[in-house]
Every structure is written in C-alpha cells, then in structure tokens.
Amino acid sequence: MEQIILVDENDQSLGLMEKIEAHQKGILHRAFSVFIFNDKNELMIQQRALTKYHSPGLWTNTCCSHPREGEKTIDAAHRRMVEEMGFDCEITEAFSFTYKADVGQGLIEHELDHVFIGHSDKKPIINPEEVNDWKYLHMKIIRTEIEKSPVKYTVWFRIAFEEVEKYIQTTQ
C-alpha cells in the first residue's frame, strides 16, 4: 500500500493517505514531473505501461510520481528516474502548479506538481512495469500532436507542457 503526502495549496503537509484512496476522493497531494531534453532540444517522452491503474498507454513527460514521507521531492524525482527510465541526470526545479482532473476509472488527480527540467543524451533502459515505450521529439511536434490528438496524452502532461514551453521561452 503506497502512501502519498496530502498537502494544502501552499504545499504544507497535512498527512498521508493510501494512493488509490486519494485518487478516488480527489484529495490534493504532492507530486512531481520530470522533463529531460537532449542536446538537440528534443524532449524525452514516455508511453505509460499498459498495465498502469490510470492513464495506461498514454504519452507523458519523461517521468512522474509522488515523493514518499520524509523524502525531498528532488530526491524522489531522481529515484523515479532510475526506477522508470533506468538512468539519472542533473535536474533543477523550474516551477510548480496545481491541477484537478478526472483521469477515468472513477479516479481524480488533484496534485500540486513540482516540475523538474534536466538535460541528457543518455538512452533509457525502461522498466516495462512502468513504461511501454519512449522517444525524443521536438517541442513543436509535440505541440502539434497534442492539438491533433489530446486524448493520446496524460492530462497533467498537457497542462505542464504549456508551462514548460513558457518557462523555456523566459529562460533562453
């Protein structure tokens, strides 16, 4: 039973709840999303495993999950990069955002999502329990694909993608 950290809108911990229960009730909790770019400025995206309990088979950012109790969010992001993608690299927290969305199967994601950005040309060694496939794509191509077929992408990725685009424009 995986516990996730419930938070208020200021990211202050309010306690723990079993992950599936928090998603059934739509309770705000702490999460993170990692976006890794290669030297060609392409974003590594992953297709979630077909066995995931929500959003199976959808394309999303490089890695995402929830920190554990007592674990720094950046440490959790590094841990999950290794667990999901089989490699790690330097990452920096860029921003955070809050969203609430129905993800199907009677589940609601309500997350305060910390977004980390990094750069690497490493080739992942994916964990098939977490990831079905992966690829590097230019942001413009991803933007076009999201506009054409938004249902092929996770809800949080579609929201975060826009914010990452804005962040990159302001930091270049």
JSON list of C-alpha atoms in Angstrom, two decimals:
[
{"chain": "A", "resi": 1, "resn": "MET", "atom": "CA", "xyz": [0.00, 0.00, 0.00]},
{"chain": "A", "resi": 2, "resn": "GLU", "atom": "CA", "xyz": [1.73, 3.16, -1.19]},
{"chain": "A", "resi": 3, "resn": "GLN", "atom": "CA", "xyz": [1.13, 6.27, 0.91]},
{"chain": "A", "resi": 4, "resn": "ILE", "atom": "CA", "xyz": [1.22, 9.74, -0.64]},
{"chain": "A", "resi": 5, "resn": "ILE", "atom": "CA", "xyz": [1.61, 13.11, 1.03]},
{"chain": "A", "resi": 6, "resn": "LEU", "atom": "CA", "xyz": [-1.55, 15.21, 1.30]},
{"chain": "A", "resi": 7, "resn": "VAL", "atom": "CA", "xyz": [-0.88, 18.95, 1.12]},
{"chain": "A", "resi": 8, "resn": "ASP", "atom": "CA", "xyz": [-2.64, 22.29, 1.27]},
{"chain": "A", "resi": 9, "resn": "GLU", "atom": "CA", "xyz": [-2.41, 24.87, -1.53]},
{"chain": "A", "resi": 10, "resn": "ASN", "atom": "CA", "xyz": [0.90, 26.11, -0.02]},
{"chain": "A", "resi": 11, "resn": "ASP", "atom": "CA", "xyz": [2.43, 22.62, -0.19]},
{"chain": "A", "resi": 12, "resn": "GLN", "atom": "CA", "xyz": [2.30, 22.17, 3.58]},
{"chain": "A", "resi": 13, "resn": "SER", "atom": "CA", "xyz": [1.94, 18.53, 4.56]},
{"chain": "A", "resi": 14, "resn": "LEU", "atom": "CA", "xyz": [-1.43, 17.54, 6.00]},
{"chain": "A", "resi": 15, "resn": "GLY", "atom": "CA", "xyz": [-0.69, 13.85, 6.50]},
{"chain": "A", "resi": 16, "resn": "LEU", "atom": "CA", "xyz": [-0.68, 10.66, 4.48]},
{"chain": "A", "resi": 17, "resn": "MET", "atom": "CA", "xyz": [-3.27, 8.66, 2.56]},
{"chain": "A", "resi": 18, "resn": "GLU", "atom": "CA", "xyz": [-3.14, 5.47, 0.54]},
{"chain": "A", "resi": 19, "resn": "LYS", "atom": "CA", "xyz": [-2.55, 6.46, -3.10]},
{"chain": "A", "resi": 20, "resn": "ILE", "atom": "CA", "xyz": [-5.63, 4.86, -4.63]},
{"chain": "A", "resi": 21, "resn": "GLU", "atom": "CA", "xyz": [-7.91, 6.35, -1.95]},
{"chain": "A", "resi": 22, "resn": "ALA", "atom": "CA", "xyz": [-6.51, 9.84, -2.56]},
{"chain": "A", "resi": 23, "resn": "HIS", "atom": "CA", "xyz": [-7.18, 9.40, -6.29]},
{"chain": "A", "resi": 24, "resn": "GLN", "atom": "CA", "xyz": [-10.68, 8.08, -5.67]},
{"chain": "A", "resi": 25, "resn": "LYS", "atom": "CA", "xyz": [-11.50, 11.06, -3.43]},
{"chain": "A", "resi": 26, "resn": "GLY", "atom": "CA", "xyz": [-9.61, 13.67, -5.48]},
{"chain": "A", "resi": 27, "resn": "ILE", "atom": "CA", "xyz": [-7.58, 14.88, -2.46]},
{"chain": "A", "resi": 28, "resn": "LEU", "atom": "CA", "xyz": [-4.77, 17.38, -3.12]},
{"chain": "A", "resi": 29, "resn": "HIS", "atom": "CA", "xyz": [-1.35, 15.71, -2.83]},
{"chain": "A", "resi": 30, "resn": "ARG", "atom": "CA", "xyz": [2.30, 16.35, -3.66]},
{"chain": "A", "resi": 31, "resn": "ALA", "atom": "CA", "xyz": [3.66, 15.10, -6.97]},
{"chain": "A", "resi": 32, "resn": "PHE", "atom": "CA", "xyz": [6.45, 15.78, -9.43]},
{"chain": "A", "resi": 33, "resn": "SER", "atom": "CA", "xyz": [7.04, 15.69, -13.17]},
{"chain": "A", "resi": 34, "resn": "VAL", "atom": "CA", "xyz": [10.45, 15.46, -14.84]},
{"chain": "A", "resi": 35, "resn": "PHE", "atom": "CA", "xyz": [11.19, 16.80, -18.33]},
{"chain": "A", "resi": 36, "resn": "ILE", "atom": "CA", "xyz": [14.52, 15.70, -19.85]},
{"chain": "A", "resi": 37, "resn": "PHE", "atom": "CA", "xyz": [15.84, 17.35, -23.02]},
{"chain": "A", "resi": 38, "resn": "ASN", "atom": "CA", "xyz": [18.70, 16.12, -25.20]},
{"chain": "A", "resi": 39, "resn": "ASP", "atom": "CA", "xyz": [21.38, 18.23, -26.93]},
{"chain": "A", "resi": 40, "resn": "LYS", "atom": "CA", "xyz": [19.03, 18.70, -29.93]},
{"chain": "A", "resi": 41, "resn": "ASN", "atom": "CA", "xyz": [16.48, 20.31, -27.57]},
{"chain": "A", "resi": 42, "resn": "GLU", "atom": "CA", "xyz": [14.14, 17.36, -28.01]},
{"chain": "A", "resi": 43, "resn": "LEU", "atom": "CA", "xyz": [12.01, 16.26, -25.09]},
{"chain": "A", "resi": 44, "resn": "MET", "atom": "CA", "xyz": [12.10, 12.64, -23.95]},
{"chain": "A", "resi": 45, "resn": "ILE", "atom": "CA", "xyz": [8.52, 11.44, -23.54]},
{"chain": "A", "resi": 46, "resn": "GLN", "atom": "CA", "xyz": [7.31, 8.07, -22.37]},
{"chain": "A", "resi": 47, "resn": "GLN", "atom": "CA", "xyz": [4.26, 5.99, -23.05]},
{"chain": "A", "resi": 48, "resn": "ARG", "atom": "CA", "xyz": [2.87, 4.73, -19.76]},
{"chain": "A", "resi": 49, "resn": "ALA", "atom": "CA", "xyz": [2.73, 0.97, -19.32]},
{"chain": "A", "resi": 50, "resn": "LEU", "atom": "CA", "xyz": [-0.50, -0.62, -20.49]},
{"chain": "A", "resi": 51, "resn": "THR", "atom": "CA", "xyz": [-0.96, -2.12, -17.01]},
{"chain": "A", "resi": 52, "resn": "LYS", "atom": "CA", "xyz": [-0.98, 1.23, -15.11]},
{"chain": "A", "resi": 53, "resn": "TYR", "atom": "CA", "xyz": [-4.10, 1.69, -12.96]},
{"chain": "A", "resi": 54, "resn": "HIS", "atom": "CA", "xyz": [-4.89, 5.01, -14.62]},
{"chain": "A", "resi": 55, "resn": "SER", "atom": "CA", "xyz": [-3.93, 6.64, -17.91]},
{"chain": "A", "resi": 56, "resn": "PRO", "atom": "CA", "xyz": [-2.48, 3.38, -19.30]},
{"chain": "A", "resi": 57, "resn": "GLY", "atom": "CA", "xyz": [-0.82, 3.65, -22.70]},
{"chain": "A", "resi": 58, "resn": "LEU", "atom": "CA", "xyz": [-0.93, 7.45, -22.75]},
{"chain": "A", "resi": 59, "resn": "TRP", "atom": "CA", "xyz": [2.12, 9.54, -23.63]},
{"chain": "A", "resi": 60, "resn": "THR", "atom": "CA", "xyz": [3.54, 11.79, -20.95]},
{"chain": "A", "resi": 61, "resn": "ASN", "atom": "CA", "xyz": [6.67, 13.56, -19.73]},
{"chain": "A", "resi": 62, "resn": "THR", "atom": "CA", "xyz": [9.92, 11.71, -19.05]},
{"chain": "A", "resi": 63, "resn": "CYS", "atom": "CA", "xyz": [9.00, 10.64, -15.52]},
{"chain": "A", "resi": 64, "resn": "CYS", "atom": "CA", "xyz": [6.42, 11.46, -12.86]},
{"chain": "A", "resi": 65, "resn": "SER", "atom": "CA", "xyz": [5.36, 10.18, -9.46]},
{"chain": "A", "resi": 66, "resn": "HIS", "atom": "CA", "xyz": [4.96, 11.09, -5.79]},
{"chain": "A", "resi": 67, "resn": "PRO", "atom": "CA", "xyz": [7.57, 11.61, -3.08]},
{"chain": "A", "resi": 68, "resn": "ARG", "atom": "CA", "xyz": [7.47, 9.36, -0.03]},
{"chain": "A", "resi": 69, "resn": "GLU", "atom": "CA", "xyz": [7.07, 10.54, 3.54]},
{"chain": "A", "resi": 70, "resn": "GLY", "atom": "CA", "xyz": [10.31, 12.20, 4.68]},
{"chain": "A", "resi": 71, "resn": "GLU", "atom": "CA", "xyz": [11.74, 12.23, 1.14]},
{"chain": "A", "resi": 72, "resn": "LYS", "atom": "CA", "xyz": [12.69, 15.50, -0.55]},
{"chain": "A", "resi": 73, "resn": "THR", "atom": "CA", "xyz": [10.80, 15.95, -3.81]},
{"chain": "A", "resi": 74, "resn": "ILE", "atom": "CA", "xyz": [14.00, 16.29, -5.84]},
{"chain": "A", "resi": 75, "resn": "ASP", "atom": "CA", "xyz": [15.34, 13.06, -4.29]},
{"chain": "A", "resi": 76, "resn": "ALA", "atom": "CA", "xyz": [12.10, 11.31, -5.24]},
{"chain": "A", "resi": 77, "resn": "ALA", "atom": "CA", "xyz": [12.45, 12.60, -8.80]},
{"chain": "A", "resi": 78, "resn": "HIS", "atom": "CA", "xyz": [15.97, 11.15, -9.04]},
{"chain": "A", "resi": 79, "resn": "ARG", "atom": "CA", "xyz": [14.78, 7.85, -7.52]},
{"chain": "A", "resi": 80, "resn": "ARG", "atom": "CA", "xyz": [11.93, 7.51, -10.00]},
{"chain": "A", "resi": 81, "resn": "MET", "atom": "CA", "xyz": [14.10, 8.42, -12.98]},
{"chain": "A", "resi": 82, "resn": "VAL", "atom": "CA", "xyz": [16.22, 5.37, -12.18]},
{"chain": "A", "resi": 83, "resn": "GLU", "atom": "CA", "xyz": [13.19, 3.16, -11.39]},
{"chain": "A", "resi": 84, "resn": "GLU", "atom": "CA", "xyz": [11.23, 4.11, -14.53]},
{"chain": "A", "resi": 85, "resn": "MET", "atom": "CA", "xyz": [13.84, 5.12, -17.12]},
{"chain": "A", "resi": 86, "resn": "GLY", "atom": "CA", "xyz": [16.97, 3.33, -15.91]},
{"chain": "A", "resi": 87, "resn": "PHE", "atom": "CA", "xyz": [19.18, 6.44, -15.78]},
{"chain": "A", "resi": 88, "resn": "ASP", "atom": "CA", "xyz": [19.61, 9.65, -13.86]},
{"chain": "A", "resi": 89, "resn": "CYS", "atom": "CA", "xyz": [20.95, 13.13, -14.62]},
{"chain": "A", "resi": 90, "resn": "GLU", "atom": "CA", "xyz": [21.11, 16.57, -13.11]},
{"chain": "A", "resi": 91, "resn": "ILE", "atom": "CA", "xyz": [17.70, 18.23, -12.77]},
{"chain": "A", "resi": 92, "resn": "THR", "atom": "CA", "xyz": [16.51, 21.60, -11.49]},
{"chain": "A", "resi": 93, "resn": "GLU", "atom": "CA", "xyz": [13.09, 22.54, -10.15]},
{"chain": "A", "resi": 94, "resn": "ALA", "atom": "CA", "xyz": [11.58, 25.02, -12.61]},
{"chain": "A", "resi": 95, "resn": "PHE", "atom": "CA", "xyz": [8.12, 25.72, -11.17]},
{"chain": "A", "resi": 96, "resn": "SER", "atom": "CA", "xyz": [5.08, 24.07, -9.64]},
{"chain": "A", "resi": 97, "resn": "PHE", "atom": "CA", "xyz": [1.38, 24.12, -10.48]},
{"chain": "A", "resi": 98, "resn": "THR", "atom": "CA", "xyz": [-1.86, 22.70, -9.13]},
{"chain": "A", "resi": 99, "resn": "TYR", "atom": "CA", "xyz": [-4.49, 20.92, -11.15]},
{"chain": "A", "resi": 100, "resn": "LYS", "atom": "CA", "xyz": [-7.52, 18.71, -10.65]},
{"chain": "A", "resi": 101, "resn": "ALA", "atom": "CA", "xyz": [-8.72, 16.40, -13.41]},
{"chain": "A", "resi": 102, "resn": "ASP", "atom": "CA", "xyz": [-10.78, 13.26, -13.95]},
{"chain": "A", "resi": 103, "resn": "VAL", "atom": "CA", "xyz": [-8.41, 10.57, -15.30]},
{"chain": "A", "resi": 104, "resn": "GLY", "atom": "CA", "xyz": [-11.08, 7.91, -15.83]},
{"chain": "A", "resi": 105, "resn": "GLN", "atom": "CA", "xyz": [-11.85, 4.69, -13.98]},
{"chain": "A", "resi": 106, "resn": "GLY", "atom": "CA", "xyz": [-13.51, 6.76, -11.21]},
{"chain": "A", "resi": 107, "resn": "LEU", "atom": "CA", "xyz": [-10.19, 8.42, -10.35]},
{"chain": "A", "resi": 108, "resn": "ILE", "atom": "CA", "xyz": [-9.32, 12.09, -9.94]},
{"chain": "A", "resi": 109, "resn": "GLU", "atom": "CA", "xyz": [-5.81, 13.51, -9.99]},
{"chain": "A", "resi": 110, "resn": "HIS", "atom": "CA", "xyz": [-5.55, 16.55, -7.73]},
{"chain": "A", "resi": 111, "resn": "GLU", "atom": "CA", "xyz": [-1.89, 17.41, -7.49]},
{"chain": "A", "resi": 112, "resn": "LEU", "atom": "CA", "xyz": [0.48, 20.13, -6.51]},
{"chain": "A", "resi": 113, "resn": "ASP", "atom": "CA", "xyz": [3.01, 19.14, -9.15]},
{"chain": "A", "resi": 114, "resn": "HIS", "atom": "CA", "xyz": [6.68, 20.17, -8.89]},
{"chain": "A", "resi": 115, "resn": "VAL", "atom": "CA", "xyz": [8.25, 20.32, -12.36]},
{"chain": "A", "resi": 116, "resn": "PHE", "atom": "CA", "xyz": [11.94, 19.46, -12.81]},
{"chain": "A", "resi": 117, "resn": "ILE", "atom": "CA", "xyz": [13.90, 20.05, -16.01]},
{"chain": "A", "resi": 118, "resn": "GLY", "atom": "CA", "xyz": [17.18, 18.41, -16.98]},
{"chain": "A", "resi": 119, "resn": "HIS", "atom": "CA", "xyz": [19.41, 17.63, -19.93]},
{"chain": "A", "resi": 120, "resn": "SER", "atom": "CA", "xyz": [20.85, 14.29, -21.02]},
{"chain": "A", "resi": 121, "resn": "ASP", "atom": "CA", "xyz": [21.64, 12.30, -24.12]},
{"chain": "A", "resi": 122, "resn": "LYS", "atom": "CA", "xyz": [21.53, 9.01, -22.25]},
{"chain": "A", "resi": 123, "resn": "LYS", "atom": "CA", "xyz": [19.43, 6.26, -23.74]},
{"chain": "A", "resi": 124, "resn": "PRO", "atom": "CA", "xyz": [16.92, 4.93, -21.21]},
{"chain": "A", "resi": 125, "resn": "ILE", "atom": "CA", "xyz": [16.64, 1.33, -20.12]},
{"chain": "A", "resi": 126, "resn": "ILE", "atom": "CA", "xyz": [12.90, 1.37, -19.45]},
{"chain": "A", "resi": 127, "resn": "ASN", "atom": "CA", "xyz": [11.16, -0.57, -16.71]},
{"chain": "A", "resi": 128, "resn": "PRO", "atom": "CA", "xyz": [8.32, -2.38, -18.56]},
{"chain": "A", "resi": 129, "resn": "GLU", "atom": "CA", "xyz": [6.13, -2.31, -15.43]},
{"chain": "A", "resi": 130, "resn": "GLU", "atom": "CA", "xyz": [6.15, 1.50, -15.67]},
{"chain": "A", "resi": 131, "resn": "VAL", "atom": "CA", "xyz": [6.93, 2.39, -19.29]},
{"chain": "A", "resi": 132, "resn": "ASN", "atom": "CA", "xyz": [5.72, 0.85, -22.55]},
{"chain": "A", "resi": 133, "resn": "ASP", "atom": "CA", "xyz": [7.79, 2.99, -24.96]},
{"chain": "A", "resi": 134, "resn": "TRP", "atom": "CA", "xyz": [9.76, 6.24, -25.21]},
{"chain": "A", "resi": 135, "resn": "LYS", "atom": "CA", "xyz": [11.05, 8.73, -27.78]},
{"chain": "A", "resi": 136, "resn": "TYR", "atom": "CA", "xyz": [12.64, 12.14, -28.17]},
{"chain": "A", "resi": 137, "resn": "LEU", "atom": "CA", "xyz": [10.56, 14.76, -30.00]},
{"chain": "A", "resi": 138, "resn": "HIS", "atom": "CA", "xyz": [10.89, 18.47, -30.70]},
{"chain": "A", "resi": 139, "resn": "MET", "atom": "CA", "xyz": [8.50, 20.63, -28.69]},
{"chain": "A", "resi": 140, "resn": "LYS", "atom": "CA", "xyz": [6.81, 21.92, -31.88]},
{"chain": "A", "resi": 141, "resn": "ILE", "atom": "CA", "xyz": [5.99, 18.37, -32.95]},
{"chain": "A", "resi": 142, "resn": "ILE", "atom": "CA", "xyz": [4.61, 17.54, -29.51]},
{"chain": "A", "resi": 143, "resn": "ARG", "atom": "CA", "xyz": [2.53, 20.73, -29.56]},
{"chain": "A", "resi": 144, "resn": "THR", "atom": "CA", "xyz": [1.04, 19.75, -32.95]},
{"chain": "A", "resi": 145, "resn": "GLU", "atom": "CA", "xyz": [0.36, 16.18, -31.77]},
{"chain": "A", "resi": 146, "resn": "ILE", "atom": "CA", "xyz": [-1.36, 17.40, -28.58]},
{"chain": "A", "resi": 147, "resn": "GLU", "atom": "CA", "xyz": [-3.55, 19.74, -30.63]},
{"chain": "A", "resi": 148, "resn": "LYS", "atom": "CA", "xyz": [-4.46, 16.94, -33.08]},
{"chain": "A", "resi": 149, "resn": "SER", "atom": "CA", "xyz": [-4.96, 14.13, -30.56]},
{"chain": "A", "resi": 150, "resn": "PRO", "atom": "CA", "xyz": [-5.06, 15.38, -26.95]},
{"chain": "A", "resi": 151, "resn": "VAL", "atom": "CA", "xyz": [-6.53, 12.08, -25.71]},
{"chain": "A", "resi": 152, "resn": "LYS", "atom": "CA", "xyz": [-3.22, 10.33, -26.51]},
{"chain": "A", "resi": 153, "resn": "TYR", "atom": "CA", "xyz": [-1.52, 12.36, -23.74]},
{"chain": "A", "resi": 154, "resn": "THR", "atom": "CA", "xyz": [-1.97, 12.47, -19.98]},
{"chain": "A", "resi": 155, "resn": "VAL", "atom": "CA", "xyz": [-3.93, 15.36, -18.52]},
{"chain": "A", "resi": 156, "resn": "TRP", "atom": "CA", "xyz": [-1.03, 16.59, -16.38]},
{"chain": "A", "resi": 157, "resn": "PHE", "atom": "CA", "xyz": [1.38, 16.46, -19.31]},
{"chain": "A", "resi": 158, "resn": "ARG", "atom": "CA", "xyz": [-0.90, 18.62, -21.46]},
{"chain": "A", "resi": 159, "resn": "ILE", "atom": "CA", "xyz": [-1.08, 21.22, -18.66]},
{"chain": "A", "resi": 160, "resn": "ALA", "atom": "CA", "xyz": [2.62, 21.08, -17.72]},
{"chain": "A", "resi": 161, "resn": "PHE", "atom": "CA", "xyz": [3.72, 21.11, -21.37]},
{"chain": "A", "resi": 162, "resn": "GLU", "atom": "CA", "xyz": [2.30, 24.61, -21.86]},
{"chain": "A", "resi": 163, "resn": "GLU", "atom": "CA", "xyz": [4.02, 25.82, -18.69]},
{"chain": "A", "resi": 164, "resn": "VAL", "atom": "CA", "xyz": [7.33, 24.23, -19.72]},
{"chain": "A", "resi": 165, "resn": "GLU", "atom": "CA", "xyz": [7.09, 25.99, -23.10]},
{"chain": "A", "resi": 166, "resn": "LYS", "atom": "CA", "xyz": [6.59, 29.34, -21.32]},
{"chain": "A", "resi": 167, "resn": "TYR", "atom": "CA", "xyz": [9.41, 28.59, -18.86]},
{"chain": "A", "resi": 168, "resn": "ILE", "atom": "CA", "xyz": [11.85, 27.75, -21.67]},
{"chain": "A", "resi": 169, "resn": "GLN", "atom": "CA", "xyz": [10.93, 30.94, -23.56]},
{"chain": "A", "resi": 170, "resn": "THR", "atom": "CA", "xyz": [11.64, 33.08, -20.49]},
{"chain": "A", "resi": 171, "resn": "THR", "atom": "CA", "xyz": [14.97, 31.38, -19.66]},
{"chain": "A", "resi": 172, "resn": "GLN", "atom": "CA", "xyz": [16.54, 31.38, -23.13]}
]
